[in-house]
Coordinates of C-alpha atoms in Angstrom, one line a residue:
X199 CA 11.3 -12.3 -10.4
X200 CA 12.1 -13.6 -7.2
X201 CA 10.1 -11.2 -5.4
X202 CA 6.8 -12.3 -7.5
X203 CA 7.9 -16.0 -7.1
X204 CA 8.0 -15.3 -3.2
X205 CA 4.7 -13.8 -3.1
X206 CA 3.2 -16.5 -5.1
X207 CA 4.4 -19.1 -2.4
X208 CA 2.9 -16.9 0.5
X209 CA -0.3 -16.2 -1.6
X210 CA -2.2 -19.0 -0.6
X211 CA -1.2 -18.6 3.0
X212 CA -2.2 -14.9 3.1
X213 CA -5.4 -15.9 1.0
X214 CA -6.6 -18.5 3.5
X215 CA -6.0 -16.4 6.7
X216 CA -7.9 -13.4 5.0
X217 CA -10.7 -15.6 4.1
X218 CA -10.5 -17.5 7.4
X219 CA -10.4 -13.8 9.2
X220 CA -13.7 -12.7 7.3
X221 CA -15.6 -16.3 8.0
X222 CA -14.7 -16.1 11.7
X223 CA -15.7 -12.3 12.0
X224 CA -19.3 -13.0 10.3
X225 CA -19.5 -16.0 12.1
X226 CA -18.9 -14.3 15.5
X227 CA -20.7 -10.9 15.1
X228 CA -22.8 -11.3 12.1
X229 CA -22.6 -9.4 8.7
X230 CA -23.8 -5.9 10.1
X231 CA -20.9 -6.2 12.8
X232 CA -18.4 -7.4 10.2
X233 CA -19.3 -4.7 7.7
X234 CA -18.1 -2.0 10.7
X235 CA -15.2 -4.0 11.8
X236 CA -13.8 -4.3 8.2
X237 CA -13.5 -0.6 7.5
X238 CA -11.5 -0.4 10.9
X239 CA -9.3 -3.2 9.7
X240 CA -8.3 -1.2 7.0
X241 CA -7.1 1.5 9.2
X242 CA -3.3 0.8 8.3
X243 CA -4.3 1.5 4.4
X244 CA -6.1 4.5 5.4
X245 CA -3.1 6.2 7.2
X246 CA 0.0 6.0 5.1
X247 CA 0.7 9.5 5.3
X248 CA 2.0 8.7 8.9
X249 CA 5.1 7.8 6.7
X250 CA 5.5 11.2 5.7
X251 CA 6.8 9.8 2.4
X252 CA 10.3 9.5 3.8
X253 CA 10.4 5.6 2.7
X254 CA 11.0 6.6 -0.6
X255 CA 14.4 8.5 0.3
X256 CA 15.5 5.3 2.3
X257 CA 14.9 3.3 -0.5
X258 CA 16.8 5.4 -2.9
X259 CA 19.6 6.0 -0.4
X260 CA 20.1 2.4 0.1
X261 CA 20.1 1.7 -3.7
X262 CA 21.7 4.4 -5.6
X263 CA 25.3 4.0 -4.2
X264 CA 25.7 6.6 -1.6
X265 CA 28.1 6.3 0.9
X266 CA 27.6 5.0 4.9
X267 CA 27.9 8.6 6.2
X268 CA 25.1 9.9 4.0
X269 CA 23.0 7.0 4.6
X270 CA 23.7 7.3 8.4
X271 CA 22.7 10.9 8.2
X272 CA 19.3 10.2 6.0
X273 CA 18.3 7.4 8.4
X274 CA 18.9 9.3 11.6
X275 CA 16.8 12.5 10.2
X276 CA 14.0 9.9 9.0
X277 CA 13.8 8.2 12.2
X278 CA 13.5 11.3 14.1
X279 CA 10.7 12.4 11.8
X280 CA 8.7 9.3 11.9
X281 CA 8.8 9.3 15.6
X282 CA 7.5 12.6 15.7
X283 CA 4.9 11.7 13.4
X284 CA 4.0 8.6 15.2
X285 CA 3.5 10.9 18.2
X286 CA 1.3 13.2 16.5
X287 CA -0.9 10.4 15.1
X288 CA -1.5 9.3 18.7
X289 CA -2.5 12.6 19.9
X290 CA -4.9 13.1 16.7
X291 CA -6.4 9.8 17.4
X292 CA -7.2 10.7 20.8
X293 CA -8.6 14.2 19.9
X294 CA -11.0 12.8 17.1
X295 CA -12.3 10.5 19.3
X296 CA -13.0 13.0 22.2
X297 CA -14.3 16.0 20.3
X298 CA -15.5 14.3 16.8
X299 CA -16.2 10.3 17.2
X300 CA -14.2 8.2 14.9
X301 CA -17.6 6.2 14.8
X302 CA -19.5 9.3 13.3
X303 CA -16.6 9.7 10.9
X304 CA -16.9 6.3 9.5
X305 CA -20.6 6.4 9.5
X306 CA -21.4 4.1 11.9
X307 CA -24.7 4.2 13.8
X308 CA -24.8 4.6 17.6
X309 CA -27.3 1.5 18.1
X310 CA -26.7 -2.3 17.4
X311 CA -25.5 -3.9 15.1
X312 CA -22.6 -1.5 15.4
X313 CA -20.4 -3.2 17.8
X314 CA -19.9 -2.0 21.4
X315 CA -16.8 -0.4 22.1
X316 CA -15.6 0.4 18.6
X317 CA -14.8 3.9 19.4
X318 CA -12.3 2.7 22.0
X319 CA -10.9 -0.1 19.4
X320 CA -10.4 2.2 16.5
X321 CA -8.2 4.5 19.2
X322 CA -6.4 1.7 19.8
X323 CA -5.8 0.4 16.5
X324 CA -4.5 3.7 15.6
X325 CA -2.0 3.9 18.4
X326 CA -0.8 0.2 17.6
X327 CA -0.2 1.4 13.8
X328 CA 1.7 4.4 15.0
X329 CA 4.1 2.6 17.2
X330 CA 4.8 0.5 13.6
X331 CA 5.5 3.8 11.7
X332 CA 9.2 4.2 12.8
X333 CA 9.9 0.7 12.6
X334 CA 9.0 0.5 8.9
X335 CA 12.3 1.7 7.9
X336 CA 13.4 -2.1 8.0
X337 CA 11.0 -2.6 5.1
X338 CA 12.5 0.3 3.1
X339 CA 16.0 -0.9 3.7
X340 CA 15.2 -4.3 2.5
X341 CA 13.8 -3.0 -0.7
X342 CA 16.6 -0.8 -1.1
X343 CA 19.3 -3.4 -0.7
X344 CA 17.5 -5.6 -3.1
X345 CA 15.9 -8.2 -0.6
X346 CA 12.2 -7.3 -1.4
X347 CA 11.5 -11.0 -1.3
X348 CA 12.3 -10.9 2.4
X349 CA 9.7 -8.3 2.8
X350 CA 7.2 -10.6 1.0
X351 CA 8.1 -13.3 3.3
X352 CA 7.9 -11.2 6.4
X353 CA 4.6 -9.6 5.2
X354 CA 2.9 -12.7 5.3
X355 CA 3.2 -12.6 9.2
X356 CA 0.6 -9.7 8.9
X357 CA -2.4 -12.0 7.6
X358 CA -1.4 -14.8 10.0
X359 CA -1.4 -12.4 13.2
X360 CA -4.6 -10.8 12.0
X361 CA -6.4 -14.4 11.9
X362 CA -4.9 -15.2 15.2
X363 CA -6.1 -12.2 17.0
X364 CA -9.6 -12.5 15.6
X365 CA -9.8 -16.4 16.4
X366 CA -8.5 -15.3 20.1
X367 CA -11.3 -12.8 20.4
X368 CA -13.9 -15.2 19.3
X369 CA -12.5 -18.0 21.4
X370 CA -12.3 -15.7 24.6
X371 CA -15.7 -14.4 24.1
X372 CA -14.7 -10.7 24.2
X373 CA -16.9 -8.2 22.3
X374 CA -16.5 -8.3 18.5
X375 CA -15.2 -4.6 18.4
X376 CA -11.7 -5.9 19.8
X377 CA -11.4 -7.8 16.2
X378 CA -10.8 -4.2 14.9
X379 CA -7.2 -3.9 16.2
X380 CA -6.1 -7.3 14.6
X381 CA -4.8 -5.8 11.1
X382 CA -2.7 -3.0 13.4
X383 CA -1.4 -5.9 15.5
X384 CA -0.4 -7.8 12.5
X385 CA 1.5 -4.8 10.7
X386 CA 3.2 -4.2 14.1
X387 CA 4.6 -7.7 14.1
X388 CA 5.5 -7.8 10.5
X389 CA 7.6 -4.5 11.1
X390 CA 9.5 -5.7 13.9
X391 CA 10.4 -9.0 12.0
X392 CA 11.5 -6.7 8.7
X393 CA 13.3 -4.5 10.9
X394 CA 15.1 -7.4 12.6
X395 CA 16.2 -9.0 9.0
X396 CA 17.6 -5.4 8.1
X397 CA 19.5 -4.9 11.4
X398 CA 22.6 -5.7 9.6
X399 CA 22.4 -3.0 7.1
X400 CA 21.3 -0.5 9.6
X401 CA 24.7 1.3 10.7
X402 CA 22.9 3.5 13.1
X403 CA 23.5 4.1 16.9
X404 CA 21.1 5.7 19.3
X405 CA 23.6 8.5 19.7
X406 CA 22.9 9.4 16.2
X407 CA 19.3 9.8 16.6
X408 CA 19.9 12.4 19.0
X409 CA 22.8 14.1 17.4
X410 CA 21.7 17.1 15.8
X411 CA 24.8 17.1 13.2
X412 CA 23.2 13.9 11.9
X413 CA 21.0 15.8 9.7
X414 CA 20.4 15.1 5.9
X415 CA 19.8 17.8 3.6
X416 CA 16.4 17.9 1.8
X417 CA 15.2 14.8 3.2
X418 CA 11.6 16.2 3.0
X419 CA 12.0 17.3 -0.6
X420 CA 11.5 13.8 -2.1
X421 CA 9.5 12.6 0.9
X422 CA 7.1 15.8 0.3
X423 CA 6.0 14.4 -3.1
X424 CA 5.7 10.9 -1.9
X425 CA 3.7 11.9 1.1
X426 CA 1.2 13.6 -1.4
X427 CA 1.3 10.4 -3.4
X428 CA 0.6 8.4 -0.5
X429 CA -2.0 10.5 0.8
X430 CA -4.0 10.8 -2.2
X431 CA -3.7 7.1 -3.3
X432 CA -5.1 6.3 0.2
X433 CA -7.9 8.4 -0.6
X434 CA -8.4 6.9 -4.1
X435 CA -8.3 3.2 -2.9
X436 CA -9.6 3.4 0.5
X437 CA -12.6 5.9 0.0
X438 CA -14.6 3.4 -1.4
X439 CA -15.3 1.8 2.0
X440 CA -16.2 4.9 3.4
X441 CA -18.5 5.9 0.5
X442 CA -20.4 2.7 0.7
X443 CA -20.4 3.0 4.4
X444 CA -22.3 6.2 4.1
X445 CA -24.4 5.8 1.1
X446 CA -25.2 2.3 0.9
X447 CA -26.5 -0.7 3.3
X448 CA -24.2 -3.1 5.0
X449 CA -25.0 -5.9 2.5
X450 CA -23.1 -3.9 -0.1
X451 CA -20.4 -3.0 2.0
X452 CA -20.0 -6.6 3.2
X453 CA -19.8 -7.4 -0.5
X454 CA -17.3 -5.0 -1.1
X455 CA -15.2 -6.0 1.9
X456 CA -15.2 -9.8 0.6
X457 CA -14.4 -8.7 -2.8
X458 CA -11.2 -6.6 -1.5
X459 CA -10.0 -9.6 0.6
X460 CA -9.2 -11.4 -2.8
X461 CA -8.6 -8.2 -4.8
X462 CA -5.7 -7.4 -2.1
X463 CA -3.7 -10.8 -2.5
X464 CA -3.8 -10.3 -6.0
X465 CA -2.4 -7.1 -6.5
X466 CA 0.3 -7.8 -3.8
X467 CA 2.1 -10.0 -6.4
X468 CA 2.0 -7.1 -8.8
X469 CA 3.3 -4.7 -6.1
X470 CA 6.2 -7.2 -5.2
X471 CA 7.4 -7.5 -8.6
X472 CA 7.2 -3.5 -8.9
X473 CA 9.2 -2.9 -5.8
X474 CA 11.9 -5.1 -7.2
X475 CA 12.3 -2.7 -10.3
X476 CA 12.4 0.3 -7.9
X477 CA 16.0 -0.1 -6.7
X478 CA 17.2 -1.1 -10.0
X479 CA 15.8 1.8 -11.5
X480 CA 17.5 4.1 -8.8
X481 CA 20.8 2.2 -9.2
X482 CA 21.0 3.2 -12.6
X483 CA 20.2 6.7 -12.0
X484 CA 23.2 6.8 -9.2
X485 CA 25.7 5.1 -11.5
X486 CA 25.2 7.1 -14.8
X487 CA 22.9 9.9 -15.4
X488 CA 22.6 8.7 -19.0
X489 CA 21.3 5.1 -17.6
X490 CA 18.2 3.7 -18.6
X491 CA 16.0 0.7 -19.9
X492 CA 15.3 0.6 -23.5
X493 CA 11.7 1.7 -24.6
X494 CA 11.3 -2.1 -26.2
X495 CA 12.2 -3.7 -22.5
X496 CA 9.4 -1.2 -21.0
X497 CA 7.0 -2.3 -23.5
X498 CA 7.8 -6.1 -22.5
X499 CA 7.4 -5.1 -19.0
X500 CA 4.5 -3.4 -18.9
X501 CA 2.6 -5.9 -21.2
X502 CA 3.9 -8.8 -18.6
X503 CA 2.2 -6.8 -15.8
X504 CA -1.2 -6.2 -17.8
X505 CA -0.9 -9.9 -18.7
X506 CA -0.8 -10.6 -14.9
X507 CA -3.4 -8.2 -14.1
X508 CA -5.8 -9.8 -16.7
X509 CA -5.4 -13.2 -15.6
X510 CA -6.0 -12.0 -12.1
X511 CA -9.0 -10.3 -13.4
X512 CA -10.5 -13.5 -15.0
X513 CA -9.9 -15.6 -11.6
X514 CA -11.5 -12.8 -9.5
X515 CA -14.6 -13.0 -11.8
X516 CA -14.9 -16.9 -11.2
X517 CA -13.7 -17.0 -7.5
X518 CA -15.6 -14.5 -6.0
X519 CA -19.2 -15.6 -5.9
X520 CA -17.9 -18.9 -4.6
X521 CA -15.6 -17.5 -2.1
X522 CA -18.2 -15.1 -0.9
X523 CA -20.7 -17.8 -0.1
X524 CA -18.4 -19.9 1.6
X525 CA -17.0 -17.4 4.1
X526 CA -20.3 -15.9 4.9
X527 CA -22.3 -19.1 5.0
X528 CA -24.6 -17.8 1.9
X529 CA -25.5 -14.6 3.5
X530 CA -23.6 -12.7 0.9
X531 CA -23.8 -13.4 -3.0
X532 CA -22.2 -10.5 -4.9
X533 CA -23.2 -9.8 -8.5
X534 CA -20.9 -10.7 -11.5
X535 CA -20.6 -6.8 -12.0
X536 CA -18.9 -6.5 -9.0
X537 CA -16.2 -9.0 -9.7
X538 CA -15.8 -7.4 -13.3
X539 CA -15.3 -4.1 -11.6
X540 CA -12.5 -5.5 -9.2
X541 CA -10.9 -7.1 -12.3
X542 CA -10.9 -4.1 -14.1
X543 CA -9.2 -2.1 -11.0
X544 CA -6.6 -4.9 -11.1
X545 CA -5.9 -4.6 -14.6
X546 CA -5.6 -0.7 -14.2
X547 CA -3.3 -1.1 -11.5
X548 CA -1.3 -3.6 -13.4
X549 CA -0.6 -1.1 -16.1
X550 CA 0.5 1.5 -13.6
X551 CA 3.2 -0.8 -12.0
X552 CA 6.5 -0.1 -14.2
X553 CA 6.1 3.4 -14.6
X554 CA 5.2 4.0 -11.0
X555 CA 8.4 2.4 -10.1
X556 CA 10.6 4.2 -12.9
X557 CA 9.4 7.8 -11.9
X558 CA 10.6 7.8 -8.4
X559 CA 13.4 10.5 -8.6
X560 CA 12.2 13.9 -7.6
X561 CA 10.9 15.0 -11.0
X562 CA 9.2 12.0 -11.4
X563 CA 7.6 11.8 -8.0
X564 CA 6.3 15.3 -8.6
X565 CA 4.5 14.1 -11.7
X566 CA 3.2 11.1 -9.8
X567 CA 1.8 13.4 -7.1
X568 CA -0.3 15.5 -9.6
X569 CA -1.5 12.4 -11.4
X570 CA -2.6 11.0 -7.9
X571 CA -4.4 14.2 -6.8
X572 CA -6.3 14.0 -10.1
X573 CA -7.3 10.4 -9.5
X574 CA -8.3 10.6 -6.1
X575 CA -10.2 13.5 -6.8
X576 CA -12.3 11.9 -9.7
X577 CA -12.7 8.8 -7.8
X578 CA -14.3 10.4 -4.9
X579 CA -16.8 12.7 -7.0
X580 CA -17.7 10.0 -9.3
X581 CA -17.9 7.2 -6.6
X582 CA -20.5 9.6 -4.6
X583 CA -22.2 10.0 -7.8
X584 CA -22.9 6.3 -8.7
X585 CA -22.9 4.8 -5.1
X586 CA -26.7 5.2 -5.0
X587 CA -27.7 3.7 -8.2
X588 CA -24.9 1.1 -8.7
X589 CA -24.1 0.5 -5.2
X590 CA -20.5 -1.3 -4.7
X591 CA -20.1 -1.9 -8.1
X592 CA -20.5 1.5 -9.4
X593 CA -17.8 2.4 -6.8
X594 CA -15.2 0.1 -7.8
X595 CA -15.7 0.8 -11.7
X596 CA -15.3 4.5 -10.8
X597 CA -12.0 3.6 -9.1
X598 CA -10.9 1.7 -12.1
X599 CA -11.4 4.4 -14.3
X600 CA -9.7 7.0 -12.3
X601 CA -6.7 4.7 -12.0
X602 CA -6.3 4.1 -15.8
X603 CA -7.4 8.0 -16.9
X604 CA -5.1 9.8 -14.4
X605 CA -2.5 7.7 -13.4
X606 CA -1.5 4.7 -15.8
X607 CA -2.0 6.3 -19.1
X608 CA 0.0 9.6 -18.4
X609 CA 2.7 8.0 -16.3
X610 CA 3.4 5.4 -19.1
X611 CA 3.5 8.2 -21.7
X612 CA 5.7 10.4 -19.3
X613 CA 8.0 7.1 -18.9
X614 CA 8.4 6.5 -22.5
X615 CA 9.1 10.2 -23.2
X616 CA 11.7 10.4 -20.9
X617 CA 13.3 7.2 -22.0
X618 CA 13.2 8.9 -25.7
X619 CA 14.9 11.9 -24.7
X620 CA 17.8 9.8 -23.2
X621 CA 18.2 7.8 -26.1
X622 CA 17.8 10.9 -28.8
X623 CA 18.6 14.0 -26.7
X624 CA 22.1 15.3 -26.2
X625 CA 22.6 12.7 -23.3
X626 CA 21.9 9.8 -25.4
X627 CA 24.0 6.8 -24.9
X628 CA 21.4 5.1 -22.7
X629 CA 22.1 1.7 -21.6
X630 CA 20.2 -1.0 -23.3
X631 CA 19.0 -3.5 -21.1
X632 CA 16.8 -6.4 -21.9
X633 CA 14.2 -8.4 -20.3
X634 CA 16.7 -11.1 -19.1
X635 CA 18.8 -8.6 -17.4
X636 CA 15.6 -6.6 -15.7
X637 CA 14.6 -10.3 -14.5
X638 CA 17.9 -10.7 -12.9
X639 CA 17.4 -7.2 -11.2
X640 CA 14.2 -8.4 -9.4
X641 CA 16.2 -11.5 -8.2

């Protein structure tokens, strides 16, 4: 698929930038400082609920054959809600800082080696990220119109800008806490670029945003379930940092953070390929209620994704120790078990890609919401239980087990059962699409 190919092309850029960011941050502030900053660098991943799940509706609207007026109404409603969400996010960031303290929430100590000024840096990172929230409609539109490869290329800007911000902070001799805003700045710049790329497909004027007649019915129905999925997936995949931050030492947190620097580019390849399938599945739902992909094609697609995940798992196991020593100056040497745990998580997520993109209608998203709640809850509970005796390795394996047992397995069964009912039920007559056609759909 073109999206996956694009991701492979930009992967070296993103990977080198991510590792260089880690090396500069560790060299400038030390391991303990980097451990604290790495938690804040993931602030954008911790707050996907700011999207309110509305991105799913935008993708479906631009891929299922709706008319221009319907798309304009939905887009106007979506942007208004996202601006409101961003405003509330800024207010919440300030209130938490004043009355609770973000440092305490993230488990940072009030004494060195925690970087000075980290509290203000966290607030600034949230504010910058909030500005990018309504701009994110550009990314969803590009996915909906089948240009996910544009998203992949533009997304590479995030890691480049993140590195540039970190380098500027170190060269200028600023407090290392300022590095915490790097990722948020990268997301903002990337969102602006994707919005510009999608601009020709946005038939929306400023007057439409303030026109109350421009309102899409049920805009929050699908969004509510997508919001639930986003929130609990954030807990599922990002709670590990917080658990390790609270229950383990800084060495474990640094090891985990470096492992994630390798894991995220690898899983992004799977995500890029998966997002290319979303508009294809949504388009078939829009063109014909009996449309679908045969079970054989689904089996092959899932097999391909799992094979890619397995290849990534093997690579991670061999590369992680070498990369950790290089970027940390031999200060961090993660055990083999951590590489195996991250690899197992990658394989589990690869099995979830196809069913996750197929189950994106209202009923499917409702099912995914239930799975996400169960997976996140089990991952947190098990992670807290194993963090003490097994450290970062135990937390990663707990997440991998939760993804497979409560997401990948039930979603795959649900997908196959739905296709079986389409082919053999009253509405049988599903379109039989082989792998050659699905590959074209991702181009």
